[in-house]
Coordinates of C-alpha atoms in Angstrom, one line a residue:
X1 CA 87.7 95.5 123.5
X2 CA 91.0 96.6 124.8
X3 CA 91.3 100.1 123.8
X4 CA 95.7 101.7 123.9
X5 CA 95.1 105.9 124.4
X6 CA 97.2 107.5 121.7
X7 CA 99.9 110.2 122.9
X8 CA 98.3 112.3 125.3
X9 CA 100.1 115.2 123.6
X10 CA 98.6 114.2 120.3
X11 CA 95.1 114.4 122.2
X12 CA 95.9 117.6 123.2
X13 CA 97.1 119.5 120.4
X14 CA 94.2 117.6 118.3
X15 CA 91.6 119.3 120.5
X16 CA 93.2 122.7 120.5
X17 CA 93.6 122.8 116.5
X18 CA 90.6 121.6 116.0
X19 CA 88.9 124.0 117.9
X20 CA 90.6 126.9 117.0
X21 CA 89.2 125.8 113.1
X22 CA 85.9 125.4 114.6
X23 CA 86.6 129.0 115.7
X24 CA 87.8 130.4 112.3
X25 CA 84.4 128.4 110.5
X26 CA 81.2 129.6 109.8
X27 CA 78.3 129.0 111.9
X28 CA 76.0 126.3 110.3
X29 CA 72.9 127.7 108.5
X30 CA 69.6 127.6 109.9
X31 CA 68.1 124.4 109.4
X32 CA 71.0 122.4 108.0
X33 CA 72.4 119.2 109.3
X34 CA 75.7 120.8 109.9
X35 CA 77.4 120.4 113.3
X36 CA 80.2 121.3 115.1
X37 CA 81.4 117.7 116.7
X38 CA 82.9 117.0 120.0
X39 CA 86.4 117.5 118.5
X40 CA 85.2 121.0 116.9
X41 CA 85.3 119.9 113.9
X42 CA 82.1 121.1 111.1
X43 CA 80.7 118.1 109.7
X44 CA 77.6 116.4 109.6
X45 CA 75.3 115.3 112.4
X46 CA 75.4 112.1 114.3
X47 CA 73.4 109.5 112.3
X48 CA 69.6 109.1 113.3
X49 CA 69.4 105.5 114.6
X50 CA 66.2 105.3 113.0
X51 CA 67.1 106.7 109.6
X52 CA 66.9 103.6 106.5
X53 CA 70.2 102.0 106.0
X54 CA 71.1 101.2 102.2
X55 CA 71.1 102.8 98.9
X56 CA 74.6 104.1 96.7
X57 CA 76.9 106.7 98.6
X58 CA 78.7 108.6 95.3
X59 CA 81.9 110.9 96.2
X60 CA 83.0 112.8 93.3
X61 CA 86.9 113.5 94.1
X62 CA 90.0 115.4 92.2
X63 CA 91.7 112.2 91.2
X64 CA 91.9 108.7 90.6
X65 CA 93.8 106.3 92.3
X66 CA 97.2 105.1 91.0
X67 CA 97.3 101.8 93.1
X68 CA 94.6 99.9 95.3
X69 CA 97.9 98.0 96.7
X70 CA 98.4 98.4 100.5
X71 CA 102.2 97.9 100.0
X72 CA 102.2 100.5 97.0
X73 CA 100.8 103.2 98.4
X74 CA 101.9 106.6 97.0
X75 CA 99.0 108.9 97.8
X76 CA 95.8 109.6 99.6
X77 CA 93.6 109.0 96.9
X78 CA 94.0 106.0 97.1
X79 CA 94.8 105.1 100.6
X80 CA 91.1 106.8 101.4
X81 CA 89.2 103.8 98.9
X82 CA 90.6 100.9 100.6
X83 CA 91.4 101.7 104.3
X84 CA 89.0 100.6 106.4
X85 CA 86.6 99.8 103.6
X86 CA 88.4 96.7 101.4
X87 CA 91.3 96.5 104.1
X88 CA 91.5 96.4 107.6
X89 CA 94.4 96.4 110.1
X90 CA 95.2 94.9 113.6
X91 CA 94.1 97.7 115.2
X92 CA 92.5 101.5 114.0
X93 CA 92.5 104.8 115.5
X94 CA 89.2 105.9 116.2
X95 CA 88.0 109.8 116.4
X96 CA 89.6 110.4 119.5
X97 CA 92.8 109.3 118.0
X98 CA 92.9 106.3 120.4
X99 CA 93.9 102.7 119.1
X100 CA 90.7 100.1 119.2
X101 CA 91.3 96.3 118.1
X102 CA 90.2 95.9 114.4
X103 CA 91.3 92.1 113.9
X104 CA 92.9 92.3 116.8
X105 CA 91.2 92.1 120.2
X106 CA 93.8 92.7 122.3
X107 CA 97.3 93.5 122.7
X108 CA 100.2 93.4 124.7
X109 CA 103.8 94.4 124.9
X110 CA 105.4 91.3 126.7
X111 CA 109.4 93.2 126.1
X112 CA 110.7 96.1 124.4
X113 CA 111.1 94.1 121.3
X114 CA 107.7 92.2 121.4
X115 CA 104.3 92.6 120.3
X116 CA 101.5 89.8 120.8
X117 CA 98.2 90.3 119.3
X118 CA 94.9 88.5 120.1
X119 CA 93.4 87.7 116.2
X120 CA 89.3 88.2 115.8
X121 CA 88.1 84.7 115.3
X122 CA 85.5 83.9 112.9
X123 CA 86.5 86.3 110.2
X124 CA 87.0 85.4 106.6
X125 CA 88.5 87.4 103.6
X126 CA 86.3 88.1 100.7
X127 CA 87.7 85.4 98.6
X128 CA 86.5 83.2 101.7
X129 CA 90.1 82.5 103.2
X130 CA 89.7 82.4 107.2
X131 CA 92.0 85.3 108.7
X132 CA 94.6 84.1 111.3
X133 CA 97.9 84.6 112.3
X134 CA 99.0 82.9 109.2
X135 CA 97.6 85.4 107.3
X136 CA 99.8 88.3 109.3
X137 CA 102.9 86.5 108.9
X138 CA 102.4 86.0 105.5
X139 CA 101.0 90.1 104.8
X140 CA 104.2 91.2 106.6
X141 CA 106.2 88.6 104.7
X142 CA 105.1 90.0 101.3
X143 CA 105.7 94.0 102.4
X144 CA 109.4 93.1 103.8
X145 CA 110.2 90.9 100.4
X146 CA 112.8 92.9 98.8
X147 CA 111.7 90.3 95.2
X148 CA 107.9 92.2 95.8
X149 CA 109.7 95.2 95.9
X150 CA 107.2 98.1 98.3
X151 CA 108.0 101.6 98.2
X152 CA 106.2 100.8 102.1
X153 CA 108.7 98.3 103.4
X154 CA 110.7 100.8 105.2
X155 CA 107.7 101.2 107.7
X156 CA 108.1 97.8 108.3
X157 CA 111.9 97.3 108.6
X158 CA 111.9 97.0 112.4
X159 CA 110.5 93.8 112.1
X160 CA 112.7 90.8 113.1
X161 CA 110.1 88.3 112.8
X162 CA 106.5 87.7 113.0
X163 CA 105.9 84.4 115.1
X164 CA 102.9 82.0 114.9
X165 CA 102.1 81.2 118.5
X166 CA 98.4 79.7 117.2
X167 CA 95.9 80.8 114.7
X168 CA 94.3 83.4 116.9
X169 CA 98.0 84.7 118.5
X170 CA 101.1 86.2 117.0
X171 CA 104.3 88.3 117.8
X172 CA 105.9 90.7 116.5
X173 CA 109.7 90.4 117.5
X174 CA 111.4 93.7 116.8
X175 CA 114.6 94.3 115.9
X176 CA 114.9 97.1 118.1
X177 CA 112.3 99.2 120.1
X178 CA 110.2 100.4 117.6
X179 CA 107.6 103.0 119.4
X180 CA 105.4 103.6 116.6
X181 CA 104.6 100.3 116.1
X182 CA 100.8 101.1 116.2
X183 CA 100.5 104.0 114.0
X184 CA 101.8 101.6 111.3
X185 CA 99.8 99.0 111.7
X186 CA 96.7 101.4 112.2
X187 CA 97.9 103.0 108.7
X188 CA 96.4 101.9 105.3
X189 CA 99.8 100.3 104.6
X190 CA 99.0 97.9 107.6
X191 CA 96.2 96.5 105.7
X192 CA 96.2 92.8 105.7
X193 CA 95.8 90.6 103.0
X194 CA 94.5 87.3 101.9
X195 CA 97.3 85.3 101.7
X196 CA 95.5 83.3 98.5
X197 CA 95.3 86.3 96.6
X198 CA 98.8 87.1 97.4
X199 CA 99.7 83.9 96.2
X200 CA 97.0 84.0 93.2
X201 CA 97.5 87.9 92.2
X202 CA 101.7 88.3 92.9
X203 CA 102.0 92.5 91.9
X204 CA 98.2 92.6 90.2
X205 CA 96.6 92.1 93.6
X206 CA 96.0 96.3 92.8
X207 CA 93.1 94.9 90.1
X208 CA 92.0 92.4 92.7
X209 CA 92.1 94.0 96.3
X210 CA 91.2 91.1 98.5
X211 CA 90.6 92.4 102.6
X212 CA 88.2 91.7 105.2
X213 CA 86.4 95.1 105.6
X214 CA 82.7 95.7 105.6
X215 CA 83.2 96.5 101.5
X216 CA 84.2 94.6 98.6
X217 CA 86.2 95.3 96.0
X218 CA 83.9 95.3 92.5
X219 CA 85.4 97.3 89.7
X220 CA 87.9 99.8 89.1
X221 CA 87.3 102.0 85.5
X222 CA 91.0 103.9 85.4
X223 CA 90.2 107.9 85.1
X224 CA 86.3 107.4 85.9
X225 CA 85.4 105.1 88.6
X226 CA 85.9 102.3 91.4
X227 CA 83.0 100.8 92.9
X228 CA 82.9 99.2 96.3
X229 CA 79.9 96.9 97.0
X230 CA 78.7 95.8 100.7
X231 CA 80.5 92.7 102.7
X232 CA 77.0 90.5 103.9
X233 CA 79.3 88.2 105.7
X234 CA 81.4 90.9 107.3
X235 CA 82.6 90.2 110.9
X236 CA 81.4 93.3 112.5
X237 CA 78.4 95.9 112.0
X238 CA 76.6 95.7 108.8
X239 CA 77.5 98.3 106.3
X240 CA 75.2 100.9 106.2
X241 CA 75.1 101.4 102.7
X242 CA 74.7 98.9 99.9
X243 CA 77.3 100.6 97.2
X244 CA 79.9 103.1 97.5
X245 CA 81.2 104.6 94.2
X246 CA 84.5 107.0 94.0
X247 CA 83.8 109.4 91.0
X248 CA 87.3 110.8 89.3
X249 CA 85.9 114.7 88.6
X250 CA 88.9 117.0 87.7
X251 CA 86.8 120.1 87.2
X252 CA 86.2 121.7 90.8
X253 CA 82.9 123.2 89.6
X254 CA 81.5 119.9 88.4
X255 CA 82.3 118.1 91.5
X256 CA 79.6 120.8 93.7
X257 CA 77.4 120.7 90.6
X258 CA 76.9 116.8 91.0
X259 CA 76.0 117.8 95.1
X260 CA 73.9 120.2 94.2
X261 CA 72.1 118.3 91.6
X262 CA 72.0 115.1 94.0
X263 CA 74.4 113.1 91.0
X264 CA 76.4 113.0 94.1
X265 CA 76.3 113.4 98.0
X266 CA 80.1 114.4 98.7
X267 CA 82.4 116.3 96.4
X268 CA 85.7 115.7 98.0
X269 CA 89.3 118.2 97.7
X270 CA 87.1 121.3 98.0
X271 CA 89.0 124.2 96.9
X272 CA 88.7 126.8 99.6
X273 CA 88.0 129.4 96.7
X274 CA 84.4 127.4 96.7
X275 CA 83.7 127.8 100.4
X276 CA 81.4 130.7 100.7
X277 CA 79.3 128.6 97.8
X278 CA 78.6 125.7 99.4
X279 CA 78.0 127.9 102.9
X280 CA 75.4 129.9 100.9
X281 CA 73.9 126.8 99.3
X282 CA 70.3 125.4 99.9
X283 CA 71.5 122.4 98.7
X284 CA 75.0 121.4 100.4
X285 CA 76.5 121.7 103.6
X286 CA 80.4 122.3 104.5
X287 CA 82.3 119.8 105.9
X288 CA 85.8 121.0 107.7
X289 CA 87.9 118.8 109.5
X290 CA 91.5 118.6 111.3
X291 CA 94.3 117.1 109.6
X292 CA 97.6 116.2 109.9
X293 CA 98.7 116.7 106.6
X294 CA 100.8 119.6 105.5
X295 CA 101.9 121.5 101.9
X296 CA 105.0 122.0 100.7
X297 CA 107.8 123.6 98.2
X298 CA 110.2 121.0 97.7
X299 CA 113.9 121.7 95.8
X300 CA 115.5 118.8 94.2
X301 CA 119.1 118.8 95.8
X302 CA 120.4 116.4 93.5
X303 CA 120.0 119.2 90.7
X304 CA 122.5 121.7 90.5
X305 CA 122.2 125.0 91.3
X306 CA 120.0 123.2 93.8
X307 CA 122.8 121.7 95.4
X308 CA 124.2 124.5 97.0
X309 CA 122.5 124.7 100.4
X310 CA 123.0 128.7 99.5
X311 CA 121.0 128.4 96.9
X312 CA 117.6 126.8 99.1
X313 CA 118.0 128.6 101.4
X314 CA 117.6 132.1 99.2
X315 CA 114.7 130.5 98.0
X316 CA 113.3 130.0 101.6
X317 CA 113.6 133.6 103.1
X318 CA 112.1 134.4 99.3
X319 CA 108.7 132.7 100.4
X320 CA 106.1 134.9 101.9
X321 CA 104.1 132.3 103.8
X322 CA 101.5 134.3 105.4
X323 CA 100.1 136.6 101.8
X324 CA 100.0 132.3 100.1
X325 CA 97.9 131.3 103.0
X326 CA 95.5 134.6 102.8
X327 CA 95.5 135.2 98.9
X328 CA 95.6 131.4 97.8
X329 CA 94.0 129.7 100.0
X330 CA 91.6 132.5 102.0
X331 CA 92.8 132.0 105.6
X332 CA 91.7 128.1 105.5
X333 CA 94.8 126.3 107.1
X334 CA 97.8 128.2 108.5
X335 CA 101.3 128.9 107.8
X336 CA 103.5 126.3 108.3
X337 CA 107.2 126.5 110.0
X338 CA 108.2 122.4 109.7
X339 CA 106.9 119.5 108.2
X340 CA 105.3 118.1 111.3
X341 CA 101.9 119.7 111.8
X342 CA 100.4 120.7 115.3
X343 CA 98.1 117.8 116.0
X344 CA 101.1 115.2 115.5
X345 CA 103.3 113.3 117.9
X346 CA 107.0 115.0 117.1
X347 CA 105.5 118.4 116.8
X348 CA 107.1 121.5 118.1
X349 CA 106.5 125.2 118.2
X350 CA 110.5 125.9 118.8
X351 CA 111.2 125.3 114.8
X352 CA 112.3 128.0 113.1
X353 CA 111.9 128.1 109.4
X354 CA 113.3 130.8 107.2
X355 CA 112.0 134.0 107.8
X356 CA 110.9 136.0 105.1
X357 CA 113.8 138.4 103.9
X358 CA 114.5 139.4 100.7
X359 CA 118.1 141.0 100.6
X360 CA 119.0 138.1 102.8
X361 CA 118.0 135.7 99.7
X362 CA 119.7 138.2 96.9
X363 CA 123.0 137.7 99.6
X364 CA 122.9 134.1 99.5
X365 CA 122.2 133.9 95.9
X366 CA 125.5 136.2 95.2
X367 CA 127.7 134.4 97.6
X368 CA 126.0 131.0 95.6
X369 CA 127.6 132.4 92.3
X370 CA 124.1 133.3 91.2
X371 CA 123.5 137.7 91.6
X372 CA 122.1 137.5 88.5
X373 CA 119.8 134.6 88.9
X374 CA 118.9 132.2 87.2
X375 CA 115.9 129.5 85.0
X376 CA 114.0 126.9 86.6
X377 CA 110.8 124.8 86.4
X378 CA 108.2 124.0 88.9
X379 CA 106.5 120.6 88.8
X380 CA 103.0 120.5 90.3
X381 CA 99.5 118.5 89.7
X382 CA 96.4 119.6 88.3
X383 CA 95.5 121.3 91.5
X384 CA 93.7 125.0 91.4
X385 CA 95.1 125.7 94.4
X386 CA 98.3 124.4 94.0
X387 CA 98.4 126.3 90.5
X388 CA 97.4 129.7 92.0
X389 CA 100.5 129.0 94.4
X390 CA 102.8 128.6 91.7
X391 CA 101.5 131.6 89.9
X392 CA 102.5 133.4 93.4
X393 CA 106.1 132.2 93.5
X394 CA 106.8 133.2 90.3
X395 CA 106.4 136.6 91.1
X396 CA 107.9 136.3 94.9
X397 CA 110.9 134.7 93.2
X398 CA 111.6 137.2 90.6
X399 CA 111.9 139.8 92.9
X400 CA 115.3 137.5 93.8
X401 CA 115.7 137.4 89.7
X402 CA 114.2 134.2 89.3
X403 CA 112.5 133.2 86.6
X404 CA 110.1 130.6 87.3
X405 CA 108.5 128.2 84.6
X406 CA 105.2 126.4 85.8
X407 CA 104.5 122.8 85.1
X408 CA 101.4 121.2 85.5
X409 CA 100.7 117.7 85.1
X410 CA 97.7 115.0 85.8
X411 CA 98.2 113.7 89.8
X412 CA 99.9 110.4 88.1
X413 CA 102.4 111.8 85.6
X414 CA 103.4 114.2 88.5
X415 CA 104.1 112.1 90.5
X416 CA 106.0 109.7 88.6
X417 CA 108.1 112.5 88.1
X418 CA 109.3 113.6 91.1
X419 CA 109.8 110.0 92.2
X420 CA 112.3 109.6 89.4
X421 CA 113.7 113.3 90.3
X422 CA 113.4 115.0 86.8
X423 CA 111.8 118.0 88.7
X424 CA 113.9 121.1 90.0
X425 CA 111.3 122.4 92.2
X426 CA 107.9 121.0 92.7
X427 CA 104.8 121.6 94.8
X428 CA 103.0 119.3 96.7
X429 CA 101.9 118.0 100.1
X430 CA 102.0 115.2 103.0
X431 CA 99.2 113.3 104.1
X432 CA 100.2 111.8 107.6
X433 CA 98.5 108.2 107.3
X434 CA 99.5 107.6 111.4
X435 CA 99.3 111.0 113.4
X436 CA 103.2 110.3 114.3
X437 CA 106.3 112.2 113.1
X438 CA 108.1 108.9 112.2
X439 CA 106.0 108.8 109.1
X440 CA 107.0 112.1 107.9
X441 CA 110.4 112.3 108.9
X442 CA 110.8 109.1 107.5
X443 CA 109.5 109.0 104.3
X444 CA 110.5 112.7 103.4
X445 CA 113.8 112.6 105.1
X446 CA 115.7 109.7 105.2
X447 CA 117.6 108.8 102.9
X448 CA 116.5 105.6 102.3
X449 CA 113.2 107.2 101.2
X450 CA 114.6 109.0 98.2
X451 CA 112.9 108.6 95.4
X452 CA 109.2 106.7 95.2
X453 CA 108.8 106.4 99.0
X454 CA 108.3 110.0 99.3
X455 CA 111.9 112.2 99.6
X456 CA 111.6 113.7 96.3
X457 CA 113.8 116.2 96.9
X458 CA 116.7 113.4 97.0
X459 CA 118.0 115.0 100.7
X460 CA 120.2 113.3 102.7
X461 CA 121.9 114.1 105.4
X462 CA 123.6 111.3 107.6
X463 CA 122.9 112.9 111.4
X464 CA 119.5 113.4 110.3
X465 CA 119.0 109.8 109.0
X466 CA 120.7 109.0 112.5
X467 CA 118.2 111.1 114.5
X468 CA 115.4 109.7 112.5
X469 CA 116.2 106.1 113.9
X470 CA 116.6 107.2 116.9
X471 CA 113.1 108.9 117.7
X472 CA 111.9 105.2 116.2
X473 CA 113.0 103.7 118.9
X474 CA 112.7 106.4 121.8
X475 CA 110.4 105.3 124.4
X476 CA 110.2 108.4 126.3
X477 CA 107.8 110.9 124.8
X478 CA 109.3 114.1 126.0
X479 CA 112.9 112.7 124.4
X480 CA 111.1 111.7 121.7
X481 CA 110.0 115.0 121.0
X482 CA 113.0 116.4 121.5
X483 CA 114.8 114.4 119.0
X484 CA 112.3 115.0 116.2
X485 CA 112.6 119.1 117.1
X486 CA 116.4 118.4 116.2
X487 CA 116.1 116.9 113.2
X488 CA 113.5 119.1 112.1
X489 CA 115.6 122.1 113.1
X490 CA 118.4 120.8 110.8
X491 CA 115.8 120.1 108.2
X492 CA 114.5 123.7 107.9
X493 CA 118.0 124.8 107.9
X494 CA 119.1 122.8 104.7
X495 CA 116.0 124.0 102.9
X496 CA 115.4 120.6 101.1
X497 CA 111.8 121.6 101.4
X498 CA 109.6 124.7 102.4
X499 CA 106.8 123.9 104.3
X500 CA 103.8 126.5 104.1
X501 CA 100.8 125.2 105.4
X502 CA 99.0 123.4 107.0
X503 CA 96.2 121.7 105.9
X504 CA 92.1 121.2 106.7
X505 CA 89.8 118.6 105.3
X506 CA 87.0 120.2 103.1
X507 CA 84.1 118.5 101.3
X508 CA 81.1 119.8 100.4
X509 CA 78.1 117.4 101.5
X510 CA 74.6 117.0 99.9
X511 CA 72.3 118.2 102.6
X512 CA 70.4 115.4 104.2
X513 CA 73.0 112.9 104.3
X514 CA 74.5 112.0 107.4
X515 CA 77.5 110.8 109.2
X516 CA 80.2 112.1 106.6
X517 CA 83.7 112.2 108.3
X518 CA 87.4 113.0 107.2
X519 CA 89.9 111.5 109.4
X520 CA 92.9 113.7 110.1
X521 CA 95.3 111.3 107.3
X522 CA 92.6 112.9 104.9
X523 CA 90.1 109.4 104.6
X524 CA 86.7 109.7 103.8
X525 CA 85.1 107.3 106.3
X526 CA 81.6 106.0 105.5
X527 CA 80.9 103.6 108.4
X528 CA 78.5 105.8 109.8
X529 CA 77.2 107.3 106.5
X530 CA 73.5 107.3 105.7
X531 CA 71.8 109.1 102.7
X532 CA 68.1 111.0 102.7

């Protein structure tokens, strides 16, 4: 299997953040299964080989999904469920945050502005449709289809054409060099589909998902439950477990009470106020992994007074980063200065975010027309976390005579609105599905993106949209970079959002099972997953 090493400056920055949380955790207990991984990341211990495959894996999680749609995608919820479980892409990244074939073997770039792929032969869908290249042309057809209408097609927009050369080859001919090409199709989005359940399902095909992975699709109860069953015909190694069921559990303490009771083996969204319980449990271990995902306070600049650059930026030098990160969130993660997180391709320590500086903000404010202040609401989702944050900007931003409502909302209502922009400000986070700066910068940036794609605060800014494209289609790494510190740069300087932090991976893990493992897009991966 042909195996394409992901940026060696991704590598690189992966293996230094993740040991430098490995350095910040605490050291396993005494007779646990807890481990600190070859990436130094605390999880659980390698699988015994040995240990009896089967029996129901149950993850008890903060929220439901909204959409079990590759192409409608809006959050990581549900991205985790399907990707690499109901769905598979051309290719993945593995732990090492290289690109292995998936359905594809192999791979090639024959020009700058061609792909070919080698298909997997011998590999069905679970509705028993053979996978080919028919099926890639016609997955790519249906994300690009301005009638289907995606929120995802922008990732796909390089695409001139996808050409059938036989049923195990096809191209991608690109419009223009499009260098993260791979991090797309290794994303959930890149998930392809049966083309008869396209056909049979249209926009339902979220009731019905219809892929080739090791797990099928068996029911979905909206607010309680989706259950995943094992593949028996699936291409590659068996599953190791005959049933996987994603629990919806708002309450934080109910999630660990299910681990600790056995009712479930992984609570996932661990609020880092609930660390030291599951470290000093007899019952659960703590899972703590790398992420590229990052947390944000983003300002509608559609809304006025928010769209007076004056104005976001007061706001900005009214955020002190470092007293969130240590009285919120108890030193797990670190203060963020840009959207791009440290173990991403695009990141760069020379962003400078907005310094915290009070009388600078009361001088903006002023010179904004607003020395008195003024009202405003923030929007955010039921998180504890994320509702402690809020409670802390209220005060930081009445020291600048701000008077800060809070708003909280279920995960879905939330985000349905921010995508149709009724918030002023609003808190919420990133989950990078592809480890590369395009996806951020694209989604949160461009201005194509306003709205359900991801830019909720409605920015646009026509040399950042142009830098954007650019770094798309820079080969060069070091130029890449450099192009994504620009825009970035620009970015923190028009304030549309306020990075700051980011992120880790927690779960808490019944002790006994095995194998449990949070990608860096914030995935729950259960290939190697056995139970006690």
């Amino acid at each position: 299997m042909k195996k394409t090493r992901f940026f060696q400056t991704l590598i690189a920055l992966t293996v230094a953040v993740s040991a430098a949380l490995a350095g910040c955790s605490s050291a396993p207990q005494a007779g646990t299964n807890a481990n600190t991984n070859a990436s130094g990341q605390t999880g659980t211990a390698t699988p015994d080989a040995t240990k009896k495959a089967g029996g129901t894996l149950v993850i008890a999680r903060l929220s439901d999904a909204n959409n079990l749609d590759p192409h409608f995608l809006t959050q990581i919820n549900s991205a985790a469920i399907i990707h690499h479980k109901v769905y598979e892409g051309l290719v993945r990244m593995d732990k090492e945050s290289k690109y292995v074939g998936a359905l594809a073997t192999e791979w090639k770039q024959l020009d700058d502005v061609t792909w070919e792929f080698k298909l997997r032969s011998g590999v069905t869908f679970h509705d028993g449709t053979p996978f080919n290249a028919e099926a890639v042309k016609a997955t790519i057809a249906r994300v690009q289809d301005p009638a289907v209408g995606s929120n995802r097609a922008n990732l796909f927009e390089a695409i001139k054409e996808v050409k059938v050369v036989d049923d195990q080859t096809v191209q991608f001919i690109l419009h223009y060099p499009y260098t993260p090409l791979l991090s797309v199709l290794a994303s959930a989005e890149g998930g392809i589909l049966s083309p008869k359940a396209i056909e049979q399902y249209g926009k339902e095909l979220t009731k019905h998902p219809t892929g080739t992975g090791p797990y099928k699709f068996e029911s979905w109860t909206p607010g309680q439950e989706v259950v995943l069953v094992k593949n028996d015909n699936y291409w590659g190694d068996k599953p190791k477990l005959d049933k996987v069921v994603f629990k919806t559990v708002p309450e934080d303490t109910t999630r660990l009470a299910m681990v600790e009771t056995g009712e479930a083996q992984v609570a996932e969204q661990l609020p880092v106020t609930e660390v030291d319980r599951v470290q000093n449990s007899t019952s659960m271990t703590l899972g703590r992994y790398a992420s590229f995902s990052s947390e944000h306070i983003g300002i509608n600049t559609k809304k006025k007074p928010f769209d007076d650059v004056r104005v976001r930026q007061a706001i900005a030098h009214a955020i002190d980063k470092p007293s969130i990160i240590q009285g919120v969130y108890n030193d797990v993660g670190t203060a963020a200065h840009a959207s791009v997180s440290p173990t991403m391709v695009g990141y760069s320590p020379n962003v400078k975010d907005a310094k915290y500086d009070l009388e600078l903000s009361k001088k903006l404010l002023a010179e904004a027309g607003y020395a008195n202040g003024f009202k405003a609401t923030i929007y955010l989702n039921d998180n504890k976390a994320r509702i402690n944050v809020a409670e802390v900007l209220q005060q930081q931003l009445k020291q600048i005579n701000i008077d800060l409502e809070v708003k909280v909302l279920e995960f879905g209502a939330y985000i349905d609105a921010a995508t149709k922009g009724e918030t002023d400000l609003f808190i919420s986070g990133w989950g990078n599905a592809t480890g590369d700066a395009d996806y951020n910068q694209y989604n949160l940036f461009h201005t194509k993106s306003q709205g359900a794609a991801g830019n909720h605060s409605f920015y646009s800014n026509p040399e950042v949209d142009k830098l954007i494209e650019e770094g798309r289609k820079e080969k060069d790494e070091e130029k890449r970079k450099q192009i994504y510190e620009k825009a970035q740069q620009i970015e923190m300087d028009e304030a549309a959002l306020v990075p700051y932090r980011y992120s880790e991976n927690l779960a808490a893990i019944e002790k006994g099972v095995e194998g449990v493992w949070i990608s860096p897009a914030g995935h729950i991966e259960v290939d190697d997953i056995t139970l006690p």
